[in-house]
Structure formats: C-alpha cells, structure tokens
Amino acid sequence: MTASAPVIDIRDVSRTYGEGPPALADVTLSVRAGEALAVLGPSGSGKSTLLNLIAGLDRPSTGSVMVDGLHVDELGEAASAKYRRAKIGMVFQFFNLLDDLTVTDNVLLPAQLAGMPRAEARTRAGDLLESLGIDRHARAYPGRLSGGERQRVAVARALMNRPALLLADEPTGALDTASGEDVRELLAELNADGQTIVLVTHDLGLAESCATRTIELVDGRIVRDVATLTVNR
Amino acid sequence: MSALGRVVRAGVGRRRVQTAVMILTTLMAVTASVLAAGLLVASQAPFDHAFAQQHGAHLTGQFDGTKVTAPQLAATAHASGVTAAAGPFRTLSLRPRTTSGSDPLPAGADLPPMTVVGRASAGGPVDDTVLVDGTWATRPGQIVLAYGGLPLRPGAQLTFPDLPGSPTLTVVGVARSVTDTAEAWVAPAQAEALTAQGSTATYEMLYRFRHAGTDAQVAADRAAITAALPRGAMTGSQSYLTVKLQAVANTMAFVPFVAAFGVLGLLLSVLIIGIVVSGAVGAATRRIGILKSLGFTPAQVVRAYVAQALIPAAIGCVLGVVCGDLLAVPVLGDAGSAYGAGSLTVPLWVDVAVPAAALALVACAALAPALRAGRLRTVEAITVGRTPGAGRGRLVRRLTGRLPVPRAVSLGLANPFAHPARSATMAAAVAFGAVTVTFGVGLALTLGAVQSGRMLNSAGSVVVATGGGQQGPPGAQVVHVGGEPDAPKADPAEVTAALRTQKGTRGFYGTTQAQVSASGVTGATTVVAYQGDSSWGAPEMVSGAWLTGPGQAVVSTRFLRAAGIQVGDTVTLTERGRHVSVRIVGEAFFTVGEGMELLTPTSTLAALGLDSQPSRFNVETEPGTDLAGYLASLNASLDPTGAVAFANTSGTSDLIATMDALVGMLTLMLVAVAGLGVLNTVVLDTRDRVHDLGVLKALGMTPRHTVAMVLTSVAAIGLLAGAAGVPIGVALHAHVTPLMGDAAGITLPPSAISVYHLPDLALLALGGLVIALAGALLPAGWAARTGTATALRTE
Ligand SMILES: Nc1ncnc2c1ncn2[C@@H]1O[C@H](COP(=O)(O)OP(=O)(O)OP(=O)(O)O)[C@@H](O)[C@H]1O
Ligand SMILES: [Mg+2]
C-alpha cells in the first residue's frame, strides 16, 4: 500500500483571491490510488477551491499541485484541458448537463472531445448508462429527468474516459434524501471497484458511508485528517 | 428622472462594445448621407442662384445670316412659349493675338478662335450679365471679355491679324454670363465693322421660356422657334441645362454612389441598433424585473432602453455631420467660384435634417425591443432564468452531432439554430458587409476602367513627339497659353520612315490637334486629328463605329448632348470662313478635354486649311520587346529629325483619385460596422452560453476547440450571407454606375459597367465568411479565456 505513488500530491498550497483572506492556506495533502477522500467543512472554507486546483481549473497562488505525476499547476490552458479529458471526471452539485443535448450526447461529450472512436464511445456510453440504471432515458433531454437521475447522467459522463480521479462537488447537495441515497450507493460501489474519488460535501452521512478518509477544512486550512472505518468494508 | 438617468448611464457604460458599434454605425451612415445630400444641394445652388439673378438664357441660338434676316429673328421673340428674348446679336469667330505682354500671356501669342458677340449693353431682359471688372464696350475699339476665359484685365490689347488691316481692340471690361453666351462682346457697330468684308453674317438670339424644366421642354421650345424660321436658319443652339450639367457634372457624379452608401449605412444602423437594444433587453430580463419591482413604470423602462440607443446614436450623428461636412470640402472644391459664390459648403439645413432623420430611424429601431421590455411581466422577469428557450434547435443539435466532424465543430454548427432571430440579424449584418464590399470593389474597378479609358493618347507603349504643339494656321508661331514658343517640328515623313524601319514596331498612328468652331457648340472646339491605322488605339466606343475614312468624326456623349445631335448627324467645322462638314459615325468614351474634343481624320484639318501633319505618334511595340532598348535604338535613328521617343505614361485624374479614396473609405467603414455587428452578436451569444462553455471546458475542451466552436457557429452564416450579398452588390453596382455616368454627362462603356468576373465573385462571396470570422474572432478568444471555475459558479 505505502509503496504506491500518490495520485494527488499537494504541497504547501495557498490560494488568495484579491485582497481578502486566503481561500486555501498552506495545504499539504496526498491521496493514494483507490482512496475515497471526503472533504468536509463549513461554507466558504475553500472546499471547491481545492477541487478546482486539482482539476486544473484554477491555479494556486503558491505551492505545487501534482496529479498522477503531472504538475497540474504548470499546465497551460490547452494542456490542462487535455489533462482533464484524460485523467479527471467531474460531478457537480447542479449537474451541469447541457440542456440541449440528449442524455447520451451529454455522456458522449468527453469521449468525443478526446477523439475516442465512435463505435467504442457508443458502446461505452451504453454500458455506463445501463450499469447506472438510466439506459431507458438515453434519448431523453436532461430537463425531463429527476435530480437523482440527472446526477447519475453526470456521473456517467464523468466516468466516460475512465478517469484516474473522480471529483465530486456536493453531488447530493441538490437532491432529496432518497435520490441522495442513490448517489451515495453509486459512489461507494465505484470506490469498491477501485475508483479514486475526491468528494466535497456537507453531508456527514455521505462522508461516512462512502469515504475511506475524511479531511476537514476551516478557513482554508486542514484541521482534521482521519481514516473512515466503514462497517461495509 | 435621476434614477432613470442612472439606469441608462449604467446600461450604456456597461456595454462598451455595443456603445462603440452604435456610435460607429450612425457615424458612418450620417457621414455618407450628409455628404450625398450636401453635394446634391450645394452643387446646384450657385448655378441656380446666378441663373435666377441674371435671368439666364434657357436657350442660346445661332443663326445663319444668309438664310434669315434680323427682323425675322426678332420676330421669334413672339414664338409660342417664349417669355423673353434678346437679340439678334451679330456674332463672329475671331482669332486674337496679344499685343501687350502680361503675366501668363506673352505679347504676340496667337490664341484659339473666340466667339465675339455684338451687344449694346450688359443688361437686358435675358442674360443680364454681371460686370466683374471695368465697363461695357460702347465705342469702337473696345472689347469686353467673358469671365473665366482669357486671363486679361482692362487695358490689355488684342489684334485680329486674320482681318483686313489687323484691327486692334482694347479690353475695357470683364463680364460674367451664366450660360456662357459669348467669349467676348463688342458694341454692335464694331461687330458690324469687323464682319464687313465678304464673310457671311451670323446671329445669336437668347430666349427665356415659360416651361424649360426638362430637356424635352427645352427641345419643344426650340422646335417652336425653328418652325417660325426658314429651314436651316438655326445652325446651333445650347440649352442652359447643358451648361448647368457641365458646371455641376464632376460634383454630381459623386452623388449616386455616396447616396448608395448612405442608404446602406442607414439600413445597417437600423439593423445594428435593433440587435443591440434587443440584446440588451434579452440579457437584462432579470434587471428589468428588478427595476419594475422597485416601481419603474413600463414607460420609464421603454424610455430607458430607447435612450440607451439614442445617446450613442446622437454622438455618432454629430461626428457624422462633422465628417460629412469636411469630406464635402475637397469634393465641392471651387465649384462655386465660377459664379462668384465663393467656396461651397454643405447647407445648414442638410446638417440638421439628415441627422434628425437618422435619429428618428434609430429611435424606431430601438422602440420595438424597448416596448418588449416594457411589456415584460415582473414575475416572469425575476423568476425566469437567463437562458429562455433552451429547447430550440435540439433536432439540429442531434443531427449535427452525428456528422463525422470534431465535436467542437458540430456543436458550433448547431449553435445558430438555438437563436434563429439573432442568427438572422447576424446574417443580415454579414450580407450588408458583402453587398458593400462587392459594390465598393465594383466601383473601384469601374473607376479604374474610366481612368484607363478617359485619356485619348494612352494607347501604345511609346510616344514620339515631333516637337510641334497645338496647331495654328501654317507658318504661324504657336504659343501654349502660359508656355514658351515651341521648337520647330520634325518632319513627320521622316519620323514615319524611322518608325517603319525600327525593329519591334508593331503599329503606330499620328495625331495632331487644332482649335476650330463647331456648329452647335459655343467657343472653340479642340479637334484631334488621326492619321494612319488608329483602330488599335481608338477610345472605347459606346455606340457607332470608329473612324474609317475621310469626312467622319467621333465624339463623346457630352459633345452630342451639348450640340443637341445624335450619331449619324453632321457637324460643321468652321475656320476663317472655310466650312467642312463631318458626319458623326460613333460615340466614344473619353473625358479628357471635358469630353468635348472632336476626333476626325487629318484630312478634315487639311480641308479647313490647317496644318494636318501629325505632331505626335502613338506606337505599339511587338509583344516581348524590351522597351528601354527599343527607345534607345529609335531615338538614335530619330536624332537627326529632331523628334523624341519616350515611354507612354498617362496621368491620373484628381477627380477619380478623390472618388477612389472616398469609395475605399466608405467601404471600409461599412464593412467595419458589419464586422462589429457580428462581433456584437457573438458577444451576446457567448455571454448567454458562458455556463455551457464552462461545463465543456471542465470536460476537457481546449481553448483552441472553444475558438473553433465559436468560429464554426458563424462560418455557415458568413458563407450563406456572403453568397446572398454578392448578387445584391452586383445589382446595386449595375444600377448606380450608369447613374454616375448620367450625372457626369457621359455614357460609360460596357467594359466600365460589367466589371465583375467569376473568380472575383467567388472571392467576394468568401468576403462574407471573412467578415463573419473577423467579427467572431475577438469574442471567441474571450470565450476561450473565460475562467472555467467562475463560469461554473454562475448557476
Ligand atoms: N473566483 C473567486 N473570486 C473571489 N473569491 C473567491 C472566488 N472563488 C472563491 N472565492 C472565495 O474563496 C473562499 C472559498 O470559496 P469556496 O468556493 O472554495 O468555498 P466552499 O468551501 O466551496 O464553500 P461552499 O460550501 O459554500 O461551496 C470564499 O470566501 C469565496 O468567497
Ligand atoms: Mg463549494
């Protein structure tokens, strides 16, 4: 276990916006392959900022961010886009599906951007939708689906290119209890299959049920870092 | 009001691109419109004013004294339609020679023939001439010169060596006649005395008519007069409309195309301001809802949005008036000075009326979307999100998604269908740009054709000058006005022989010039006489054919109009009592010499007793001949004759250069505005899609792909609109260029009108694509650079 190189290696990272106090301050964090890391913390504590830095959507003010051996903080715009295509799958609180594309077309997007052969992409999308239990909505538009179903579509889209890392920002934040439970189970299963996950949440239950490790941010600093021992495991 | 003001200011200030676009588009439209209207009005004014004040002659008639008597002529004052008449006045065609030297004219200079009229007083019911200097000629030995003719002042003396005893007259005054009824005046008794010996009497009558607004009316009035006289009594006549045309032609030629640009500009302004305001309303649905929930009335909202368009439009109008007025200065030039009107400017009412009309148009364009904002229901405005109507264009998205192209491209292709109305306006802006480019390029090509065709002596790559200049009678010393006496001429026969033996000569023809009087045309007419096979160097024919034998002549449309004749008619040339009739066999296009030169074989000059030896040869060399080598060798063999060969370079016309510059500037402005219209639409679209763009980037879309997507979304529109705009531009050009010719009193040859060729058209069609892509490039870059994290936060 200790021998495997970390998937995420964050060193002394700070991120300041303008004059205000830092959104992240001196964060050092390393995540190994197969881990499911839950990031807890009050609103404004820097959780989304941390996720954006890992995804290459934002750059640290100081410090370095390495993902899968890549200096994410040093990538240019195009390189960081290619990096996301290849290594990252993202799931958001408000799904961020494109309303004018069907479910299948939404799921296909990352593969199309990466230039995956058509047939292969179609097969993969079909498999994903089926395994996530939403294949009957394949030709529907996202507006027709329930919140839970939409989030499943988002997860399918995130997994399309078999990312090394799945990033989820409040994936259950916009869902009711039952749908939330749905997504919680899905993430736990994915992690059990070996998917590395970083999960930002307010939801202690979510953290406990599907994370192998939990950190807590307050005012941009890691104040707690514990292994979560779940009964299921 | 202050709250409303602040809302408007905030709205205007926040949209810098849109504000700049609105200012530019109105600026362009008003500049072109003020210029067109200003030229139209201002160029007519001095002539009209002078004509009214001096009771100008609607018709000046010349009569043959052997066929009609003075009392018969006087009786024509009672012909039907005539309201006033003056005359008959004796007329003479005389060649003066200066006796006293003055600044531009040395003593002893032989001058071209001038029409001298015997007239008792400066004033009268018709052609009430204005004395600019000195007094009227009342006694023998006195002469009054027409203003703008010979550069002589009272006190100068002229002799007439052709007349027995070489009488000498003293200039006592300078007078201005609005319709150029004479080049000089003397007292009636003096005219009588000068005519006396043997030569036939000729007369001039001046008429004013009840109805003389059009060429047709003047022609009818003229017919009424000739009907009352013996056949052939009237040898020529000149309508005031011809004089006016020549006075304003150069300026009027600008009006059709500048007006076309003005109309294009106004339409584009309406379109763009409509786009901007509806875009502002669409983007601010929420804001409008908040304003209304705070207690703004619908009327206030409407006013706020109309004002948002009117403020930049007003700035554009003011700048446009300034630009239009400034541009009018070089175009109007000294068009007014001939009538003592000083330098011309655009009339004040044009400066007020044109921008007022433009502003009214802008207000209308802004009102429609502003009313939509006013009607917007408050609840809807607040609750409905920023992206209404996301359901549109789904089918197209699905279809384009199947295309075997990169995803970024297929996403871009489907984009225009999400906002059909917006895409249509963008297409219209691009089409306007394409129309303008096509029109502008066509005008430039036409002007280029006119430029190369307007000269008579531009044929051939080599010119040989024999050293002779303008022709006088044989043996007379010839002086150019303002120039030195010419060296004696080389023998044309020797030059011809040298050209024949010179290796590399393909063909050549000789020309010479003389000034004689021509029937139907007042003043001296320059005759260009051709010798040898000149068919390869002939000017472009509008109708009829080029010279093929003796007794023929070719003239321009202007000459035909001035003389009131058609191809097939004859013109009588007169030189010191000798008359020669030539038949007009063709109408040619050229504008050199104001297009009033008469082209004829040298035999015509010989028949008039003038020197018919060529003074200049235009030479065409064999293809592939080295010009420098040819010239060196030819000059060596010409050396003993005194003639010189040089490369043929024809000058350029200031008028055409001014037109070219104006066309280029207006085209650039309109195209820039069209491009900005595209830019503005893409900015709106990008702003709408900023969230989707964020998602796509989070999924790994590179900046290059983002740019490609945005550019694809406009490319199809650009191609289609460009292809649609080109035929419209061609049609506009086909409509406007003949009007320009008409305004200038010339008929443009087909080669100057059919200027487009298929490859050019294909390129022009691509122009729409270029405009669309250029307009989209900037916002595409913005889209690519938008911070993804920020974009995703805006949910
Ligand atoms: N683009 C930005 N510009 C300015 N400040 C920002 C920006 N993004 C984040 N911040 C600030 O950084 C701090 C951390 O924000 P972040 O979004 O990471 O918080 P969070 O922990 O995700 O909160 P929440 O639970 O509410 O989503 C906040 O104070 C926020 O205002
Ligand atoms: Mg957050």
XYZ file of N, CA, C and O in Angstrom, chain B residues 650-793:
576
model
N 0.379 57.842 -68.950
C -0.737 58.789 -68.915
C -0.985 59.214 -67.476
O -0.834 58.425 -66.544
N -1.357 60.421 -67.331
C -1.580 60.987 -65.990
C -2.828 60.424 -65.355
O -3.649 59.771 -65.988
N -2.973 60.642 -64.060
C -4.176 60.194 -63.371
C -5.054 61.398 -63.084
O -4.574 62.522 -63.016
N -6.341 61.114 -62.930
C -7.276 62.204 -62.712
C -7.492 62.423 -61.221
O -7.683 61.484 -60.455
N -7.449 63.682 -60.819
C -7.699 64.035 -59.411
C -9.098 63.616 -58.996
O -9.318 63.111 -57.907
N -10.045 63.829 -59.910
C -11.431 63.516 -59.612
C -11.577 62.033 -59.291
O -12.196 61.648 -58.289
N -10.972 61.192 -60.141
C -11.089 59.747 -59.936
C -10.340 59.332 -58.679
O -10.799 58.470 -57.923
N -9.200 59.971 -58.430
C -8.459 59.655 -57.212
C -9.299 59.982 -55.978
O -9.358 59.205 -55.023
N -9.986 61.123 -56.018
C -10.845 61.505 -54.890
C -11.969 60.491 -54.722
O -12.279 60.059 -53.612
N -12.585 60.104 -55.853
C -13.670 59.120 -55.797
C -13.163 57.798 -55.232
O -13.792 57.207 -54.356
N -12.002 57.363 -55.719
C -11.427 56.099 -55.256
C -11.216 56.126 -53.750
O -11.551 55.175 -53.042
N -10.669 57.233 -53.272
C -10.393 57.351 -51.836
C -11.697 57.294 -51.051
O -11.798 56.616 -50.017
N -12.706 57.991 -51.564
C -13.991 58.044 -50.864
C -14.658 56.666 -50.854
O -15.171 56.213 -49.818
N -14.631 55.997 -52.012
C -15.202 54.647 -52.093
C -14.496 53.737 -51.095
O -15.129 53.009 -50.327
N -13.164 53.808 -51.092
C -12.394 52.956 -50.189
C -12.756 53.224 -48.739
O -12.999 52.297 -47.958
N -12.858 54.501 -48.399
C -13.129 54.858 -47.008
C -14.531 54.402 -46.588
O -14.707 53.808 -45.521
N -15.519 54.691 -47.435
C -16.896 54.328 -47.077
C -17.053 52.811 -47.006
O -17.731 52.288 -46.117
N -16.407 52.103 -47.939
C -16.470 50.633 -47.909
C -15.878 50.110 -46.613
O -16.493 49.289 -45.921
N -14.704 50.618 -46.279
C -14.041 50.164 -45.053
C -14.924 50.402 -43.840
O -15.096 49.534 -42.984
N -15.516 51.604 -43.783
C -16.347 51.940 -42.625
C -17.536 50.997 -42.517
O -17.838 50.466 -41.448
N -18.214 50.787 -43.660
C -19.405 49.930 -43.631
C -19.041 48.496 -43.268
O -19.732 47.853 -42.475
N -17.948 48.018 -43.831
C -17.532 46.645 -43.544
C -17.143 46.519 -42.070
O -17.485 45.539 -41.403
N -16.461 47.553 -41.576
C -16.086 47.528 -40.164
C -17.338 47.461 -39.294
O -17.408 46.694 -38.322
N -18.344 48.245 -39.654
C -19.575 48.242 -38.872
C -20.260 46.875 -38.958
O -20.738 46.344 -37.946
N -20.271 46.296 -40.168
C -20.874 44.961 -40.311
C -20.128 43.957 -39.449
O -20.736 43.141 -38.739
N -18.802 44.028 -39.467
C -17.994 43.137 -38.646
C -18.295 43.344 -37.170
O -18.425 42.387 -36.394
N -18.461 44.613 -36.781
C -18.776 44.896 -35.382
C -20.157 44.363 -35.020
O -20.388 43.938 -33.888
N -21.067 44.389 -36.010
C -22.394 43.825 -35.769
C -22.291 42.337 -35.456
O -22.946 41.832 -34.539
N -21.453 41.646 -36.213
C -21.231 40.222 -35.956
C -20.613 40.047 -34.573
O -21.061 39.228 -33.762
N -19.594 40.853 -34.309
C -18.912 40.779 -33.020
C -19.909 40.926 -31.877
O -19.925 40.147 -30.927
N -20.771 41.918 -32.039
C -21.742 42.194 -31.001
C -22.670 41.005 -30.772
O -22.961 40.627 -29.643
N -23.116 40.389 -31.871
C -24.000 39.239 -31.746
C -23.290 38.077 -31.068
O -23.854 37.400 -30.208
N -22.041 37.856 -31.464
C -21.315 36.745 -30.872
C -21.038 37.014 -29.390
O -21.080 36.096 -28.567
N -20.791 38.270 -29.058
C -20.589 38.620 -27.646
C -21.837 38.259 -26.845
O -21.761 37.624 -25.785
N -22.994 38.651 -27.378
C -24.252 38.332 -26.696
C -24.401 36.825 -26.513
O -24.749 36.326 -25.443
N -24.116 36.110 -27.586
C -24.285 34.674 -27.583
C -23.335 34.023 -26.572
O -23.718 33.134 -25.821
N -22.101 34.497 -26.583
C -21.108 33.943 -25.668
C -21.526 34.186 -24.227
O -21.375 33.328 -23.363
N -22.063 35.396 -23.999
C -22.482 35.730 -22.636
C -23.600 34.779 -22.191
O -23.634 34.327 -21.058
N -24.490 34.477 -23.134
C -25.581 33.547 -22.837
C -25.063 32.150 -22.530
O -25.653 31.409 -21.766
N -23.982 31.794 -23.195
C -23.536 30.419 -23.128
C -22.359 30.225 -22.197
O -21.724 29.183 -22.223
N -22.074 31.254 -21.414
C -20.860 31.190 -20.621
C -20.862 29.961 -19.701
O -19.844 29.304 -19.512
N -22.010 29.609 -19.198
C -22.088 28.469 -18.295
C -21.819 27.157 -19.032
O -21.024 26.330 -18.611
N -22.455 27.010 -20.194
C -22.223 25.812 -21.003
C -20.757 25.703 -21.393
O -20.180 24.609 -21.419
N -20.168 26.864 -21.717
C -18.749 26.855 -22.086
C -17.914 26.346 -20.917
O -16.968 25.580 -21.098
N -18.283 26.783 -19.712
C -17.574 26.328 -18.519
C -17.657 24.815 -18.381
O -16.656 24.151 -18.105
N -18.853 24.272 -18.591
C -19.029 22.819 -18.488
C -18.139 22.113 -19.494
O -17.417 21.170 -19.171
N -18.183 22.609 -20.741
C -17.389 21.966 -21.787
C -15.909 22.011 -21.454
O -15.175 21.056 -21.693
N -15.476 23.123 -20.869
C -14.059 23.229 -20.529
C -13.712 22.291 -19.371
O -12.644 21.682 -19.358
N -14.650 22.172 -18.429
C -14.407 21.243 -17.325
C -14.289 19.821 -17.845
O -13.571 18.999 -17.298
N -15.002 19.547 -18.958
C -14.942 18.215 -19.547
C -13.713 18.045 -20.422
O -13.493 16.990 -20.993
N -12.928 19.107 -20.572
C -11.685 18.964 -21.306
C -11.667 19.594 -22.681
O -10.863 19.209 -23.526
N -12.528 20.573 -22.939
C -12.445 21.261 -24.228
C -11.309 22.276 -24.155
O -11.252 23.088 -23.239
N -10.395 22.217 -25.146
C -9.238 23.117 -25.126
C -9.661 24.504 -25.629
O -10.676 24.634 -26.322
N -8.862 25.536 -25.322
C -9.170 26.869 -25.840
C -9.273 26.871 -27.361
O -10.130 27.549 -27.934
N -8.383 26.096 -28.018
C -8.419 26.070 -29.481
C -9.762 25.527 -29.970
O -10.364 26.045 -30.902
N -10.234 24.489 -29.298
C -11.534 23.931 -29.664
C -12.651 24.915 -29.406
O -13.615 25.005 -30.168
N -12.522 25.663 -28.293
C -13.554 26.653 -27.976
C -13.621 27.700 -29.080
O -14.703 28.054 -29.568
N -12.431 28.191 -29.495
C -12.389 29.176 -30.577
C -12.988 28.564 -31.840
O -13.812 29.181 -32.522
N -12.605 27.305 -32.122
C -13.120 26.641 -33.321
C -14.635 26.545 -33.268
O -15.321 26.786 -34.262
N -15.169 26.234 -32.071
C -16.617 26.095 -31.936
C -17.318 27.418 -32.232
O -18.285 27.460 -32.993
N -16.795 28.497 -31.633
C -17.433 29.802 -31.840
C -17.322 30.220 -33.307
O -18.286 30.706 -33.896
N -16.149 29.994 -33.893
C -15.978 30.403 -35.295
C -16.880 29.579 -36.212
O -17.455 30.101 -37.158
N -17.004 28.274 -35.916
C -17.888 27.442 -36.742
C -19.310 27.965 -36.683
O -20.032 27.942 -37.672
N -19.682 28.431 -35.478
C -21.074 28.863 -35.322
C -21.402 30.047 -36.225
O -22.549 30.257 -36.583
N -20.380 30.839 -36.628
C -20.671 31.964 -37.520
C -20.290 31.670 -38.970
O -20.722 32.374 -39.878
N -19.471 30.620 -39.161
C -18.936 30.396 -40.505
C -20.038 30.115 -41.520
O -20.047 30.682 -42.617
N -20.982 29.252 -41.132
C -22.045 28.899 -42.075
C -22.862 30.142 -42.423
O -23.159 30.398 -43.594
N -23.189 30.928 -41.397
C -23.928 32.176 -41.629
C -23.133 33.081 -42.555
O -23.670 33.658 -43.508
N -21.820 33.175 -42.288
C -20.969 34.030 -43.106
C -20.981 33.614 -44.557
O -21.125 34.449 -45.454
N -20.871 32.305 -44.787
C -20.837 31.808 -46.159
C -22.144 32.087 -46.877
O -22.164 32.611 -47.989
N -23.250 31.736 -46.204
C -24.561 31.896 -46.833
C -24.863 33.366 -47.093
O -25.256 33.753 -48.187
N -24.664 34.195 -46.047
C -24.992 35.612 -46.182
C -24.072 36.266 -47.204
O -24.505 37.132 -47.970
N -22.801 35.833 -47.230
C -21.874 36.378 -48.212
C -22.342 36.054 -49.617
O -22.395 36.919 -50.486
N -22.726 34.798 -49.824
C -23.184 34.383 -51.147
C -24.449 35.125 -51.542
O -24.659 35.440 -52.701
N -25.306 35.440 -50.553
C -26.538 36.170 -50.857
C -26.246 37.641 -51.129
O -26.929 38.279 -51.931
N -25.227 38.183 -50.447
C -24.934 39.611 -50.580
C -24.301 39.972 -51.910
O -24.536 41.064 -52.428
N -23.514 39.064 -52.474
C -22.777 39.387 -53.695
C -23.694 39.759 -54.860
O -23.511 40.811 -55.472
N -24.717 38.936 -55.163
C -25.587 39.340 -56.282
C -26.281 40.677 -56.034
O -26.472 41.460 -56.969
N -26.621 40.949 -54.769
C -27.249 42.242 -54.476
C -26.257 43.373 -54.749
O -26.603 44.400 -55.338
N -25.002 43.160 -54.329
C -23.972 44.165 -54.573
C -23.765 44.396 -56.059
O -23.628 45.531 -56.519
N -23.779 43.304 -56.833
C -23.596 43.421 -58.280
C -24.757 44.208 -58.883
O -24.565 45.111 -59.703
N -25.984 43.890 -58.416
C -27.160 44.597 -58.932
C -27.090 46.081 -58.583
O -27.386 46.947 -59.412
N -26.684 46.374 -57.352
C -26.580 47.774 -56.923
C -25.576 48.512 -57.802
O -25.832 49.627 -58.265
N -24.454 47.862 -58.060
C -23.413 48.461 -58.897
C -23.937 48.706 -60.307
O -23.719 49.764 -60.890
N -24.666 47.706 -60.832
C -25.193 47.834 -62.194
C -26.202 48.974 -62.272
O -26.397 49.583 -63.311
N -26.851 49.266 -61.142
C -27.843 50.337 -61.126
C -27.182 51.703 -60.942
O -27.591 52.694 -61.542
N -26.171 51.750 -60.085
C -25.607 53.045 -59.683
C -24.608 53.595 -60.705
O -24.603 54.799 -60.980
N -23.760 52.730 -61.290
C -22.713 53.275 -62.168
C -23.261 54.028 -63.386
O -22.748 55.095 -63.698
N -24.321 53.504 -64.056
C -24.839 54.319 -65.169
C -25.363 55.669 -64.686
O -25.246 56.668 -65.383
N -25.925 55.687 -63.459
C -26.401 56.958 -62.906
C -25.235 57.927 -62.717
O -25.376 59.129 -62.946
N -24.104 57.388 -62.269
C -22.928 58.244 -62.113
C -22.530 58.827 -63.460
O -22.188 60.005 -63.569
N -22.561 57.963 -64.493
C -22.242 58.434 -65.834
C -23.218 59.517 -66.272
O -22.811 60.580 -66.751
N -24.516 59.277 -66.070
C -25.536 60.258 -66.444
C -25.285 61.577 -65.761
O -25.356 62.653 -66.368
N -25.014 61.494 -64.433
C -24.814 62.717 -63.660
C -23.624 63.486 -64.199
O -23.606 64.711 -64.178
N -22.609 62.751 -64.691
C -21.428 63.418 -65.207
C -21.588 63.740 -66.693
O -20.703 64.302 -67.304
N -22.735 63.365 -67.272
C -22.980 63.674 -68.673
C -22.193 62.801 -69.624
O -21.938 63.186 -70.752
N -21.768 61.623 -69.162
C -21.041 60.735 -70.053
C -21.726 59.376 -70.055
O -22.410 59.027 -69.101
N -21.578 58.633 -71.158
C -22.096 57.278 -71.179
C -20.922 56.344 -70.953
O -19.953 56.374 -71.690
N -21.008 55.552 -69.879
C -19.901 54.656 -69.576
C -19.916 53.498 -70.558
O -20.978 52.975 -70.892
N -18.747 53.091 -71.040
C -18.701 51.947 -71.958
C -19.016 50.668 -71.178
O -18.837 50.625 -69.964
N -19.483 49.628 -71.886
C -19.844 48.370 -71.197
C -18.716 47.847 -70.326
O -18.948 47.302 -69.253
N -17.477 48.035 -70.782
C -16.350 47.480 -70.021
C -16.229 48.142 -68.653
O -15.636 47.585 -67.739
N -16.782 49.339 -68.496
C -16.690 50.027 -67.215
C -17.850 49.645 -66.305
O -17.836 49.951 -65.120
N -18.870 49.005 -66.874
C -20.035 48.628 -66.069
C -20.011 47.146 -65.732
O -20.231 46.752 -64.587
N -19.733 46.300 -66.737
C -19.627 44.858 -66.439
C -18.211 44.569 -65.987
O -17.382 44.116 -66.758
N -17.942 44.851 -64.724
C -16.563 44.739 -64.245
C -16.302 43.457 -63.475
O -15.165 43.141 -63.163
N -17.378 42.729 -63.136
C -17.168 41.553 -62.299
C -16.877 40.320 -63.145
O -17.518 40.101 -64.166
N -15.927 39.541 -62.715
C -15.652 38.273 -63.372
C -15.851 37.168 -62.360
O -15.756 37.394 -61.155
N -16.100 35.963 -62.854
C -16.482 34.862 -61.975
C -15.508 34.634 -60.815
O -15.938 34.519 -59.663
N -14.202 34.591 -61.089
C -13.285 34.356 -59.949
C -13.404 35.445 -58.884
O -13.386 35.158 -57.685
N -13.571 36.714 -59.344
C -13.720 37.816 -58.383
C -14.967 37.579 -57.539
O -14.969 37.787 -56.324
N -16.046 37.169 -58.213
C -17.306 36.985 -57.498
C -17.169 35.897 -56.440
O -17.678 36.027 -55.330
N -16.462 34.819 -56.795
C -16.269 33.745 -55.824
C -15.503 34.273 -54.619
O -15.857 34.010 -53.466
N -14.471 35.071 -54.909
C -13.681 35.655 -53.821
C -14.541 36.573 -52.964
O -14.476 36.560 -51.737
N -15.376 37.383 -53.645
C -16.233 38.322 -52.920
C -17.218 37.562 -52.033
O -17.510 37.985 -50.918
N -17.733 36.425 -52.551
C -18.665 35.628 -51.752
C -17.981 35.154 -50.474
O -18.592 35.072 -49.409
N -16.679 34.851 -50.587
C -15.936 34.447 -49.395
C -15.759 35.626 -48.443
O -15.487 35.436 -47.258
N -15.925 36.840 -48.980
C -15.800 38.029 -48.141
C -16.737 37.974 -46.954
O -16.383 38.392 -45.845
N -17.950 37.435 -47.161
C -18.905 37.309 -46.064
C -18.336 36.447 -44.957
O -18.446 36.771 -43.768
N -17.694 35.359 -45.364
C -17.078 34.451 -44.387
C -16.006 35.196 -43.604
O -15.926 35.104 -42.366
N -15.206 35.973 -44.345
C -14.123 36.712 -43.683
C -14.689 37.708 -42.670
O -14.206 37.810 -41.536
N -15.742 38.445 -43.083
C -16.343 39.422 -42.178
C -16.859 38.711 -40.925
O -16.628 39.141 -39.795
N -17.553 37.583 -41.135
C -18.132 36.858 -40.008
C -17.046 36.351 -39.077
O -17.123 36.508 -37.853
N -16.001 35.764 -39.668
C -14.930 35.213 -38.834
C -14.183 36.325 -38.115
O -13.866 36.213 -36.926
N -13.926 37.429 -38.828
C -13.202 38.536 -38.200
C -14.011 39.080 -37.021
O -13.459 39.374 -35.955
N -15.337 39.191 -37.245
C -16.181 39.706 -36.176
C -16.256 38.762 -34.989
O -16.438 39.193 -33.841
N -16.111 37.454 -35.240
C -16.284 36.476 -34.165
C -14.978 36.164 -33.445
O -14.993 35.585 -32.358
N -13.868 36.556 -34.067
C -12.572 36.150 -33.526
C -12.369 36.642 -32.094
O -11.955 35.884 -31.205
N -12.684 37.927 -31.893
C -12.444 38.515 -30.576
C -13.285 37.840 -29.491
O -12.739 37.348 -28.494
N -14.617 37.772 -29.684
C -15.420 37.087 -28.664
C -15.059 35.611 -28.510
O -15.165 35.057 -27.415
N -14.594 34.979 -29.605
C -14.177 33.574 -29.492
C -12.998 33.473 -28.533
O -12.931 32.565 -27.697
N -12.091 34.444 -28.652
C -10.954 34.471 -27.741
C -11.415 34.656 -26.302
O -10.923 33.990 -25.383
N -12.386 35.571 -26.111
C -12.918 35.785 -24.761
C -13.521 34.492 -24.225
O -13.296 34.112 -23.084
N -14.295 33.833 -25.100
C -14.941 32.586 -24.676
C -13.887 31.588 -24.234
O -14.038 30.890 -23.228
N -12.790 31.514 -25.014
C -11.755 30.536 -24.700
C -11.066 30.886 -23.390
O -10.613 30.015 -22.661
N -10.983 32.181 -23.074
C -10.243 32.579 -21.882
C -11.104 32.652 -20.625
O -10.572 32.780 -19.532
N -12.434 32.598 -20.793
C -13.300 32.731 -19.625
C -12.882 31.734 -18.551
O -12.678 30.558 -18.843
N -12.746 32.227 -17.340
C -12.359 31.328 -16.242
C -13.437 30.272 -16.045
O -14.608 30.575 -15.854
N -13.034 29.025 -16.121
C -13.993 27.932 -16.019
C -14.648 27.902 -14.646
O -15.874 27.781 -14.528
N -13.821 28.052 -13.629
C -14.359 27.990 -12.277
C -15.415 29.070 -12.082
O -16.486 28.813 -11.527
N -15.128 30.281 -12.573
C -16.075 31.384 -12.442
C -17.353 31.076 -13.198
O -18.456 31.300 -12.700
N -17.183 30.551 -14.422
C -18.351 30.268 -15.246
C -19.261 29.258 -14.569
O -20.483 29.379 -14.604
N -18.649 28.273 -13.921
C -19.453 27.224 -13.303
C -20.166 27.728 -12.045
O -21.172 27.177 -11.635
N -19.588 28.763 -11.413
C -20.224 29.301 -10.210
C -21.536 30.001 -10.535
O -22.397 30.129 -9.694
